[in-house]
Coordinates of C-alpha atoms and ligand atoms in Angstrom, one line a residue:
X1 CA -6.2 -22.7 3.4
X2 CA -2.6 -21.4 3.4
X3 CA -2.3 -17.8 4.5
X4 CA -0.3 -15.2 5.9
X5 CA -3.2 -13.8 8.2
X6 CA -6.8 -15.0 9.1
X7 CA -9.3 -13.6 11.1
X8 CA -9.6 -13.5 14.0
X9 CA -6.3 -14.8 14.8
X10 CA -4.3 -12.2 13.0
X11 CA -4.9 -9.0 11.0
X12 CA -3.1 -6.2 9.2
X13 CA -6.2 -5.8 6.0
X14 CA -8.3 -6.7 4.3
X15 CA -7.2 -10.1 3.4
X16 CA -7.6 -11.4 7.2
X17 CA -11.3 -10.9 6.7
X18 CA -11.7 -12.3 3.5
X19 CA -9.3 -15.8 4.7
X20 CA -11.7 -16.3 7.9
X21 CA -15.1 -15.9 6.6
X22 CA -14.1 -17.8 3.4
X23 CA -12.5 -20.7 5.6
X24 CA -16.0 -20.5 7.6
X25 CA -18.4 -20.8 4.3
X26 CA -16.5 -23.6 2.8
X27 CA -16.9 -25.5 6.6
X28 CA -20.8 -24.4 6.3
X29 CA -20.8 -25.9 3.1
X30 CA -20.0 -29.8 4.5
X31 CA -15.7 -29.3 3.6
X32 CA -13.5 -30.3 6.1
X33 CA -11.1 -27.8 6.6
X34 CA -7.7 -26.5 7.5
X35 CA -6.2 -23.0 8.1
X36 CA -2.7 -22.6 8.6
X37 CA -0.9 -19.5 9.7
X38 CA 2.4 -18.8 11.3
X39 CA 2.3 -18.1 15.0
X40 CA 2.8 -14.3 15.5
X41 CA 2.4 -12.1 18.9
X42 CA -0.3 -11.1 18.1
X43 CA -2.0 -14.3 17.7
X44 CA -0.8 -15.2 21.3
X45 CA -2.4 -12.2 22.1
X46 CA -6.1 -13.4 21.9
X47 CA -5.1 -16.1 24.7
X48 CA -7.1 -19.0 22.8
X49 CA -6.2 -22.3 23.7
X50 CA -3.3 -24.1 21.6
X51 CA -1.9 -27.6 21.8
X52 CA 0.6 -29.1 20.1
X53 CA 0.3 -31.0 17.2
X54 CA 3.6 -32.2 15.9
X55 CA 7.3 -30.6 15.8
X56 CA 8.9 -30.7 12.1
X57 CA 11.8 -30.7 10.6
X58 CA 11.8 -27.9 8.1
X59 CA 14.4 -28.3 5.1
X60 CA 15.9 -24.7 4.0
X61 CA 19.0 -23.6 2.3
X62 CA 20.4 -23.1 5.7
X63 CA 20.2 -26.7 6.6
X64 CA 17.4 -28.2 9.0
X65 CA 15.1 -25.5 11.1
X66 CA 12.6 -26.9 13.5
X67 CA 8.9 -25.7 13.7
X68 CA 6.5 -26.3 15.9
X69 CA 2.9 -27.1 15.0
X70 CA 0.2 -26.2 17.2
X71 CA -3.6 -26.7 16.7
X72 CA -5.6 -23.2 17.9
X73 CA -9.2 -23.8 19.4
X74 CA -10.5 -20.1 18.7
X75 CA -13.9 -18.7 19.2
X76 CA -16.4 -21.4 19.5
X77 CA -18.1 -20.4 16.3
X78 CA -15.5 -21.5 14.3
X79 CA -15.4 -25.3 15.3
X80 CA -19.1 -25.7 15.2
X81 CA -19.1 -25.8 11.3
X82 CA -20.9 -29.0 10.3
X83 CA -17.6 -30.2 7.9
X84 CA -15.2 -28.7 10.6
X85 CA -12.6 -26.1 11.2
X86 CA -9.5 -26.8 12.5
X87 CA -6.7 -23.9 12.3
X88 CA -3.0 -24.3 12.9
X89 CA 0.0 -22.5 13.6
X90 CA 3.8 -22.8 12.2
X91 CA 5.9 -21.7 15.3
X92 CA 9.2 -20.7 15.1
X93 CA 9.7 -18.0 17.6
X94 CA 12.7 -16.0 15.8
X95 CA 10.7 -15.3 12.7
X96 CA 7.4 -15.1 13.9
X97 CA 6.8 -13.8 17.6
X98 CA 7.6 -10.1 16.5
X99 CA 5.2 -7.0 16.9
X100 CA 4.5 -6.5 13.3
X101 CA 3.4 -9.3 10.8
X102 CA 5.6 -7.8 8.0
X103 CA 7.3 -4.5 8.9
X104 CA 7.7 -2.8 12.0
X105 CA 7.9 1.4 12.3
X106 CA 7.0 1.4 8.3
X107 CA 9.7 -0.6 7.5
X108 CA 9.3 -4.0 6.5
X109 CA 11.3 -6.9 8.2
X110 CA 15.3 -7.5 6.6
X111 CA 14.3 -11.1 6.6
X112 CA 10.5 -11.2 5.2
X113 CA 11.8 -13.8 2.4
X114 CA 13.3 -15.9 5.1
X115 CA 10.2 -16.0 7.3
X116 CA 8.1 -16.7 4.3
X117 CA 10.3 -19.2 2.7
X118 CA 10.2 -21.2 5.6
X119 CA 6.5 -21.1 6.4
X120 CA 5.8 -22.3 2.8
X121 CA 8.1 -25.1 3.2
X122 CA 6.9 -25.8 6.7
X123 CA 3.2 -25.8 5.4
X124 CA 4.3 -28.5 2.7
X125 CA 5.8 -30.4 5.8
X126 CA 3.1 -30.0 7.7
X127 CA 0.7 -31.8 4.7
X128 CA 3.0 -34.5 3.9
X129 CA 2.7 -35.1 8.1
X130 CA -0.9 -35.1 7.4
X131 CA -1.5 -37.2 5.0
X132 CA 1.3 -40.2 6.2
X133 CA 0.4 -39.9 9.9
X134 CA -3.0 -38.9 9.9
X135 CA -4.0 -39.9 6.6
X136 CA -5.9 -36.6 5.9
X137 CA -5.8 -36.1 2.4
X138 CA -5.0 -32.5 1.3
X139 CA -7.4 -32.7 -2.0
X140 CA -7.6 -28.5 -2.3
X141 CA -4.5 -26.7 -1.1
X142 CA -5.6 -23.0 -1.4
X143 CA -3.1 -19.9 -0.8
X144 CA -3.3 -16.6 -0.9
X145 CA -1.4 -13.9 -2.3
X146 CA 3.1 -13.9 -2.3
X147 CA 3.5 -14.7 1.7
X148 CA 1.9 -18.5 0.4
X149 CA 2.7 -18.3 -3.5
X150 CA 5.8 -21.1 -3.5
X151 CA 3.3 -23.8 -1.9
X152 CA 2.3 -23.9 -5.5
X153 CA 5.8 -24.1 -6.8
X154 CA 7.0 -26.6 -4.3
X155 CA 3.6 -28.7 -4.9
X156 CA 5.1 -29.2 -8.5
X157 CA 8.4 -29.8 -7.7
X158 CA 10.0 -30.7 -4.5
X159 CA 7.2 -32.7 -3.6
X160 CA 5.7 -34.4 -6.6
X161 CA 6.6 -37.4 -5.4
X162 CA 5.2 -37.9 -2.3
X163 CA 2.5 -40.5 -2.7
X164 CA 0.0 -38.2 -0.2
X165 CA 0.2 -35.4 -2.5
X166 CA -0.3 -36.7 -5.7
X167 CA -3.9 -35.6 -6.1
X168 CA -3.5 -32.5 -4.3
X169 CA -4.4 -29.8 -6.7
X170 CA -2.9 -25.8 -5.9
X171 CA -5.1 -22.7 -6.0
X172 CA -3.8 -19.2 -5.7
X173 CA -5.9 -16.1 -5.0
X174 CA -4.6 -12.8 -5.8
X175 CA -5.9 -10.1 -3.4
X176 CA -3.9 -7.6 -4.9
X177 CA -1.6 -7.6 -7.7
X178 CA 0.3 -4.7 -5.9
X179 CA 2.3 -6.8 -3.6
X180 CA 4.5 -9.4 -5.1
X181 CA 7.3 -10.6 -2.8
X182 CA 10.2 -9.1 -4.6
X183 CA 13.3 -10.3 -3.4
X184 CA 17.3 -9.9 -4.7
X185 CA 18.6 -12.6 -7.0
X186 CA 21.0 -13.8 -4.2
X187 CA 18.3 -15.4 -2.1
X188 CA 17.2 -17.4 -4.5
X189 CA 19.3 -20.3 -3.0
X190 CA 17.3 -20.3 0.5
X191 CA 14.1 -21.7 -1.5
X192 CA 16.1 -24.8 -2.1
X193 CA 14.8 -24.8 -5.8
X194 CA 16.9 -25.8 -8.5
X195 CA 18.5 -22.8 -10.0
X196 CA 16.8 -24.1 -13.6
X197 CA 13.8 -22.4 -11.8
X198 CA 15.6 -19.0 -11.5
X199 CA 14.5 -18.5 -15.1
X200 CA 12.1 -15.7 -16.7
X201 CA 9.6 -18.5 -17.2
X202 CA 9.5 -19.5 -14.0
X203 CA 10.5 -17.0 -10.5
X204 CA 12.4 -14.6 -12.0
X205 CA 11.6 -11.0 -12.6
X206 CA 13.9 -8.7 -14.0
X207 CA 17.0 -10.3 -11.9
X208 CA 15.0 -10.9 -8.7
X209 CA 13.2 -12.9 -7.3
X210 CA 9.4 -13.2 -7.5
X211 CA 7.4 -15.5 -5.0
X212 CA 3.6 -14.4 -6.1
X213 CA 4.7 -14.8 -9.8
X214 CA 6.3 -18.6 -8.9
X215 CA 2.7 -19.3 -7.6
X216 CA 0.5 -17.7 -10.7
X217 CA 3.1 -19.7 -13.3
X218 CA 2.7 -23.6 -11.3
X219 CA -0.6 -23.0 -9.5
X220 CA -3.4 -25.6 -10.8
X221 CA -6.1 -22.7 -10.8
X222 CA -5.8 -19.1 -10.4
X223 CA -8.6 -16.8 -9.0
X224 CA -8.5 -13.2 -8.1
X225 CA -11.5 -11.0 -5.8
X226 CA -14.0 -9.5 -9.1
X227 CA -14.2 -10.4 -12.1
X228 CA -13.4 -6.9 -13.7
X229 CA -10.0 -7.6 -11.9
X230 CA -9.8 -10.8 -13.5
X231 CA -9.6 -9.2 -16.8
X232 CA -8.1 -5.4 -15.8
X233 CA -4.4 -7.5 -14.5
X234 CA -4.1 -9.1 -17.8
X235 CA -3.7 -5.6 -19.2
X236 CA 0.1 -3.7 -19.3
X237 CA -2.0 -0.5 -17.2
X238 CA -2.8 -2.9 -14.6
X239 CA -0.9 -5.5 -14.7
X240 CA 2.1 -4.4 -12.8
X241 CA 4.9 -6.3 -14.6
X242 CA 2.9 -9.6 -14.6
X243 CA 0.3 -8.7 -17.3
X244 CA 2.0 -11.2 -19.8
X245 CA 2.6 -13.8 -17.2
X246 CA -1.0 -13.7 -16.4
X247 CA -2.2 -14.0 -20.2
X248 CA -0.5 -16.9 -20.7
X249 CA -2.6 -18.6 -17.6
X250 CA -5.9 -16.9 -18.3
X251 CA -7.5 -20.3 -19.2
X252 CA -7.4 -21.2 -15.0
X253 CA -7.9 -17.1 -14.1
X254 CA -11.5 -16.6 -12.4
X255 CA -12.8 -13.5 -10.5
X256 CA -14.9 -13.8 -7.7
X257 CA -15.7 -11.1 -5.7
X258 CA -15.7 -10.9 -2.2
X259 CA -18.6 -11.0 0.3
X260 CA -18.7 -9.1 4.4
X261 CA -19.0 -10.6 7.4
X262 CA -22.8 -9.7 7.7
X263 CA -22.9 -10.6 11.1
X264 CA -20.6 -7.8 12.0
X265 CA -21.6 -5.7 9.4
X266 CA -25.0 -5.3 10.0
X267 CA -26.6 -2.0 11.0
X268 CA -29.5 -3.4 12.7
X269 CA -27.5 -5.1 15.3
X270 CA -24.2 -3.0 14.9
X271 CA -22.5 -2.7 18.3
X272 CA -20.8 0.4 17.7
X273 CA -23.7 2.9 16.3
X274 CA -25.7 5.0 18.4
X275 CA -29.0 3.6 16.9
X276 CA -29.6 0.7 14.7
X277 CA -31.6 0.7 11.3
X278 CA -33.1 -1.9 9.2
X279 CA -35.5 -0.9 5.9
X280 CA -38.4 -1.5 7.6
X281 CA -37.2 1.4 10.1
X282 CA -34.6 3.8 8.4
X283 CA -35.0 6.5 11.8
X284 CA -32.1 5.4 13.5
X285 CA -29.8 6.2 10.2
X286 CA -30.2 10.2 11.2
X287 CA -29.5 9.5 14.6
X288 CA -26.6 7.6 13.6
X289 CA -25.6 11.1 11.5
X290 CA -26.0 13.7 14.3
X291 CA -23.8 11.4 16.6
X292 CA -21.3 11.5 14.1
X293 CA -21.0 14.6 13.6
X294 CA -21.6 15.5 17.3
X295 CA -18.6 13.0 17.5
X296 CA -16.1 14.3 14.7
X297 CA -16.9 18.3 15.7
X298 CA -18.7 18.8 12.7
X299 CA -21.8 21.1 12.6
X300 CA -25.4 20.0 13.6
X301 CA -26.7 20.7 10.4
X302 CA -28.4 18.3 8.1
X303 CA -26.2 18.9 5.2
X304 CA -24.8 15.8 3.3
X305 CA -21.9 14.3 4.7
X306 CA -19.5 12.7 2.7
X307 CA -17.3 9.9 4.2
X308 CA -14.0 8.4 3.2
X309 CA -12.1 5.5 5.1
X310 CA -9.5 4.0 3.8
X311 CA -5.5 3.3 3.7
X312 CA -4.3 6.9 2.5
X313 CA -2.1 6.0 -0.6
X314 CA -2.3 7.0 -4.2
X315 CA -4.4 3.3 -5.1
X316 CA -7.1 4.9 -3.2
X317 CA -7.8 8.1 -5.0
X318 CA -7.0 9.9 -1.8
X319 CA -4.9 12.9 -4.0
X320 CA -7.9 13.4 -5.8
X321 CA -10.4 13.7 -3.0
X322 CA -7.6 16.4 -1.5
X323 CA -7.6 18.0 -4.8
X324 CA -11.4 18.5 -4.7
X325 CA -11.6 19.8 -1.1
X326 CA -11.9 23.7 -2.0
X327 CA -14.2 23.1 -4.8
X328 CA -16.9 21.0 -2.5
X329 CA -16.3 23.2 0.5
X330 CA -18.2 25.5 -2.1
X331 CA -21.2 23.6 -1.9
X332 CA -23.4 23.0 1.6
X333 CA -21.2 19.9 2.6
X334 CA -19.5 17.9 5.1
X335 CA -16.6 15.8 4.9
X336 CA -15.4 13.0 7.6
X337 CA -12.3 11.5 6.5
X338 CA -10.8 8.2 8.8
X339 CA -7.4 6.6 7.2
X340 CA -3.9 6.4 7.6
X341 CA -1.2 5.9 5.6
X342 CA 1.5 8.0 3.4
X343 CA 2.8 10.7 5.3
X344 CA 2.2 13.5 2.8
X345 CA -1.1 12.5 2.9
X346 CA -1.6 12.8 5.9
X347 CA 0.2 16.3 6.1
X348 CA -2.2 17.3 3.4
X349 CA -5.2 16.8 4.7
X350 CA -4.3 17.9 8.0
X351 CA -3.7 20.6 6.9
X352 CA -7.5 21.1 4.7
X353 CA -9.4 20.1 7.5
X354 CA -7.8 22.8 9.8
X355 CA -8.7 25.5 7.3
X356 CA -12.7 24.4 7.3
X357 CA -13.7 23.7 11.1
X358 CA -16.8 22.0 11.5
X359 CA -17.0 21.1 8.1
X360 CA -14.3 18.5 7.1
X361 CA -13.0 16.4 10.3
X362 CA -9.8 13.7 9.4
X363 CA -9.1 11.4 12.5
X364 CA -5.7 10.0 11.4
X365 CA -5.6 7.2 13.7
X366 CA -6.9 2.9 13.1
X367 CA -10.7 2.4 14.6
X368 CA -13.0 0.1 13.9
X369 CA -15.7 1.3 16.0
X370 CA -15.4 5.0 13.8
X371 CA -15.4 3.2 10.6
X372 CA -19.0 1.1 11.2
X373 CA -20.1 4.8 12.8
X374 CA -18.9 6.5 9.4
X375 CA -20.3 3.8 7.1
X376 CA -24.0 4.2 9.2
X377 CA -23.6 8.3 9.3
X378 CA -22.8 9.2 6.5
X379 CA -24.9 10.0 3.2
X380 CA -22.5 9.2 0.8
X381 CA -19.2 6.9 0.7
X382 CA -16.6 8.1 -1.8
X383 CA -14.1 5.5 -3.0
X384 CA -12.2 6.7 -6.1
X385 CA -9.4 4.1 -6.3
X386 CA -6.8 3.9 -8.9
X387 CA -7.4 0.2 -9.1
X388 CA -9.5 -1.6 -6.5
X389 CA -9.2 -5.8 -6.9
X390 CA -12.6 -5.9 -5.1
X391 CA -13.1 -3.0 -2.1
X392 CA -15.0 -3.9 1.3
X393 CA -15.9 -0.8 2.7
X394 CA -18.3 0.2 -0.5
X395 CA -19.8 -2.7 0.1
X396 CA -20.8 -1.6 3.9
X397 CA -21.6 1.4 2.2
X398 CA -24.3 -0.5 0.3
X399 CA -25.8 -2.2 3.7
X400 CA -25.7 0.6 5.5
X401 CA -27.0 2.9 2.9
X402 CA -24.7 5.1 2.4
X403 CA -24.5 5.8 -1.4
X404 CA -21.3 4.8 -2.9
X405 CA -19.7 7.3 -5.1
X406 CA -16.8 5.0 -6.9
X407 CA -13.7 5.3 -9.8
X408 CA -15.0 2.1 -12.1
X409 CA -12.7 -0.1 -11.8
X410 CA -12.6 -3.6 -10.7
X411 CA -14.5 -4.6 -7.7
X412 CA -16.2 -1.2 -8.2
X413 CA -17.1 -1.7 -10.8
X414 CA -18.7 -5.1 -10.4
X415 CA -20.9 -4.5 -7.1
X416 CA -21.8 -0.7 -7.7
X417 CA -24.6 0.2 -10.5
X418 CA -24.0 3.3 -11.9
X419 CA -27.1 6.4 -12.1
X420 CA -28.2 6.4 -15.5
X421 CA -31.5 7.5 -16.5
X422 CA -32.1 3.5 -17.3
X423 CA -30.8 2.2 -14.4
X424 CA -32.5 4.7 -12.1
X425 CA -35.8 3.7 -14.2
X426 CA -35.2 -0.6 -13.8
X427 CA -34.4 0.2 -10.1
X428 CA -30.9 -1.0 -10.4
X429 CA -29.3 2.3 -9.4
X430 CA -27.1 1.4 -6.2
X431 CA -24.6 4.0 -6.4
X432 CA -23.1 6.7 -8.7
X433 CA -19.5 5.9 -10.5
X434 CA -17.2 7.7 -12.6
X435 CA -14.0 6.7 -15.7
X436 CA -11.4 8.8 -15.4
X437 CA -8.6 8.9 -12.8
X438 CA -9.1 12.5 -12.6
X439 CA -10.4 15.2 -9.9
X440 CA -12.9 16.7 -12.6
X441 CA -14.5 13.8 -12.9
X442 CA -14.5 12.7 -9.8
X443 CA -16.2 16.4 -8.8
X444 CA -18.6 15.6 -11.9
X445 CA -19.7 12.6 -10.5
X446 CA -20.3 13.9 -6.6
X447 CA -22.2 16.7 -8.6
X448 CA -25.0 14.7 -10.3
X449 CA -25.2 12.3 -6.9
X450 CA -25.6 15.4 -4.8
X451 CA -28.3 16.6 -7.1
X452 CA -30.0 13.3 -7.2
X453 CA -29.9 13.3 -2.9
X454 CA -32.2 16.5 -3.1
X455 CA -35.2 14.4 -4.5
X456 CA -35.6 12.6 -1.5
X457 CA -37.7 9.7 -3.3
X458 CA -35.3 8.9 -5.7
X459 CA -32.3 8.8 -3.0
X460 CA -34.4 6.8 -1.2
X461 CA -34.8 4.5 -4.2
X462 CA -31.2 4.0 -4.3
X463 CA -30.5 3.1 -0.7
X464 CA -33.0 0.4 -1.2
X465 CA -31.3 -1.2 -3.8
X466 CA -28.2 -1.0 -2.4
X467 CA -29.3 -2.4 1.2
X468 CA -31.1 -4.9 -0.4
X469 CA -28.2 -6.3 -2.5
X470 CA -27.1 -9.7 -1.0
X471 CA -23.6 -9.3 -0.2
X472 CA -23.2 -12.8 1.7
X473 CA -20.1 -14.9 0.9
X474 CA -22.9 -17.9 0.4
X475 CA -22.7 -17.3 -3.0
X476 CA -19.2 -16.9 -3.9
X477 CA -17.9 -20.2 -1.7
X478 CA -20.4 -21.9 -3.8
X479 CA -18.5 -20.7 -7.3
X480 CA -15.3 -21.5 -5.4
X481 CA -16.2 -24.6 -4.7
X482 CA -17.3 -25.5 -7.9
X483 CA -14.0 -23.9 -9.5
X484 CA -12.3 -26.6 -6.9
X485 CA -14.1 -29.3 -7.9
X486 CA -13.8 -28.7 -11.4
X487 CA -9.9 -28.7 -11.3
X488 CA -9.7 -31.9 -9.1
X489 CA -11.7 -33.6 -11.8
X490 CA -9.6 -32.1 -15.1
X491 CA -6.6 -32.3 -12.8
X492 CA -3.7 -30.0 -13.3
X493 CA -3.4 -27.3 -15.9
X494 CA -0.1 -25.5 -14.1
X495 CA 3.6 -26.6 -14.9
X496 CA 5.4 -29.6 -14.1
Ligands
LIG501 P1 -7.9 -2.5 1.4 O1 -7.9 -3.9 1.9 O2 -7.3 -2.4 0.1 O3 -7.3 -1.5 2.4 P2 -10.8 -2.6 1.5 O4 -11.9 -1.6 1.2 O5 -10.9 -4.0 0.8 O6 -9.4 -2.0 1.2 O7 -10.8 -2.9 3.1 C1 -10.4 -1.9 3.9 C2 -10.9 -2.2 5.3 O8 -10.1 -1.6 6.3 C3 -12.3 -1.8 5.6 O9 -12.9 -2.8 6.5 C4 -12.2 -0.5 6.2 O10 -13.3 -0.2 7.1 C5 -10.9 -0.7 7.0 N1 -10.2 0.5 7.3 C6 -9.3 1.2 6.5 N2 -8.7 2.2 7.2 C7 -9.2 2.2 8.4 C8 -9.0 3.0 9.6 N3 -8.2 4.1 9.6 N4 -9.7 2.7 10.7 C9 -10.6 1.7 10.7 N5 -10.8 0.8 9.6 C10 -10.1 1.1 8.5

């Protein structure tokens, strides 16, 4: 597993979270595997143990850079796995041992397509090594997202030949089709690719270059986090640019959607809440709210209190919450919102929650321990995200039953069940979502859930299906592994 961060070594999102505990399920399942990252600061940080592995030689359009492999011994956890863990790091100090993984001060690095170029290549080093010193045989070679995308290409070209790699097969997972590595026309060079490849068929995107679209046209298989975001990214609305590219491969697409740690996200044994809960003993769940709002500043009342965490940008929804704000302050509410992100944002609902003390708190700062004690206090969860390729935090929501209140769109849409009179009658109901981009709706939707939480039966109906919804990655590894096993038995569908 190829990626630009992994937990616990290194973390900016989402991503990180989903590379670890994947890496961790596939070594539960009896797979022998390897995790490769480059060496940031802030994987020094930790202080786990590294050795070296090998130093490499590391072919760019600059001539030879050297790169030092080391082998990581992280928590103890991680290499108790019964098929094994091992997790490695590309250094190369200039590119790597910075503050910031991409950006520093909101801007991203000058030389991001340098840094990544030569991890790739360094990575396909690194397997060659592998298999002709160590004869470990790379069978899956699985990237994620554009920081790993030209593995895929380079698989397929620059290394076809190498005996060690001839059955190695390429999977790219799209997290999100957001982020593509977009790069000027004039660095094309660096990637030592033949220019052939600088072609609309192949890297290039409207005269630059792309790295994540590289990877989705030569990639053996292709998955993405839900399947509703499987199929949304193959449409012109969603498909940012790459809808068409993304047809033409949607024989090797598959959507799986993501699981949670549920170790760490558990709210019976959740380190960070006041009290923990369980279904058999749902008492601690109030305690959990009058902390939090003791906490945030918000009243002692038992009102419902609506929480929002997330990155605030316009893929989360986050102008439509602030557009509702007046309308729900109407209503007996509370709101705790916990994000950064765009500036105006920011400003904007600064600005809101000064004007309702005690009844809508924003702390616009990064903290985990406030996010588990948001997810666990609060009644409701809103998420209403322009496009979502799967979404984590509803799915804390759902453990730590706190009714999600979503925009239907991709993973939403695939791990919430909407409140209709059927569902609600099957039991199914696990949340309340809404179609439309659009504030109205959005209010609509918060309306009919905050009429429902006055029947306290039927709410409680709801957080029972939603904390009793396995959310485990036990069951997506499995399809993953199945989807790998599958493509090193038809071999490879991508470009050659
Ligand atoms: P994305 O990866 O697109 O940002 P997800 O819902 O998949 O969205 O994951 C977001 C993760 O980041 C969740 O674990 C959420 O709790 C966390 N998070 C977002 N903003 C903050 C914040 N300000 N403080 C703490 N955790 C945050």
């Amino acid at each position: 597993m190829v990626s630009s961060e992994v937990v616990p070594y290194a973390k900016t999102g989402g991503l990180a979270d989903v590379v670890g505990a994947l890496a961790i399920e596939f070594a539960k399942l009896g797979h022998e595997v390897c995790v490769i990252l480059p060496c940031y600061r802030q994987v020094e940080s930790h202080g786990y143990q590294m050795t070296d592995y090998t130093r490499l030689s590391v072919p760019t359009g600059d001539g030879l850079i050297e790169a030092r492999v080391q082998e990581v011994a992280g928590p103890p956890s991680r290499v108790m796995e019964p098929g094994g863990l091992r997790v490695f790091v590309v250094r190369h100090d200039q590119y790597f041992a910075r503050p910031g993984l991409y950006q520093e001060a909101g801007l991203d690095y000058p030389d991001n397509f340098d840094r990544f170029v030569f991890f790739c290549r360094a990575v396909m080093e690194l397997l060659v090594h592998f298999g002709e010193k160590d004869r470990w045989q790379t069978d899956v070679l699985h990237l994620h997202d554009w920081q790993t995308a030209l593995c895929a290409v380079y698989l397929r070209t620059i290394y076809q030949a190498k005996a060690s790699l001839k059955s190695t097969r390429s999977v790219l997972t799209i997290h999100n089709l957001g982020y593509q590595g977009l790069f000027p026309a004039e660095h094309f060079a660096l990637t030592g690719l033949s220019p052939e490849l600088f072609t609309p068929a192949a890297l290039e995107f409207y005269g630059a270059v792309n790295l994540l679209k590289g990877g989705i046209v030569f990639a053996d298989l292709l998955t993405t986090v839900s399947p509703t975001y499987s199929h949304e990214i193959q449409t012109s609305e969603y498909g940012c640019g790459l809808d068409g590219v993304i047809r033409a491969r949607k024989h090797v697409l598959h959507g799986i959607v993501n699981g949670i740690d549920a170790e760490i996200w558990d709210p019976a044994k959740d380190v960070h809440l006041a009290a923990p809960y369980s279904l058999s003993d749902m008492s601690g769940k109030a305690r959990c709210k009058k902390a939090l709002q003791q906490e945030l500043g918000l009243h002692q009342q038992n009102v419902p209190l609506l929480g929002v965490i997330a990155r605030l940008t316009s893929q989360k929804g986050i102008d439509l919450v602030i557009e509702i704000i007046p309308e729900l302050m109407e209503l007996n509410v509370q709101l705790a919102i916990l994000g950064t992100g765009d500036v105006h944002y920011e400003q904007q609902v600064r600005e809101l929650a000064a004007g309702y003390p005690g009844r809508v708190a924003l702390r616009n700062v990064f903290d985990e321990g406030l996010a588990h004690r948001i997810e666990a206090g609060a009644d409701m969860f809103i998420m209403p995200s322009r496009y979502e390729p799967c979404g984590l935090s509803q799915l804390y929501s759902l453990r730590y039953g706190t009714v999600p209140v979503v925009r239907k769109t991709g993973g939403l849409a695939d791990t919430v069940v909407n409140y209709t009179p059927r569902t609600f009658k099957e039991s199914r109901v696990t949340g309340f979502s809404f179609a439309d981009t659009s504030a109205t709706s959005l209010l609509t939707c918060l309306l009919l859930a905050l009429s429902v939480y006055r029947k306290k039966a039927d709410w409680q109906r709801i957080v029972t299906a939603g904390m009793e919804q396995d959310l485990s990655w036990a069951r997506s590894a499995e399809i993953y592994v199945q989807l790998f096993e599958d493509v090193l038995r038809t071999g490879s569908e991508g470009k050659s």
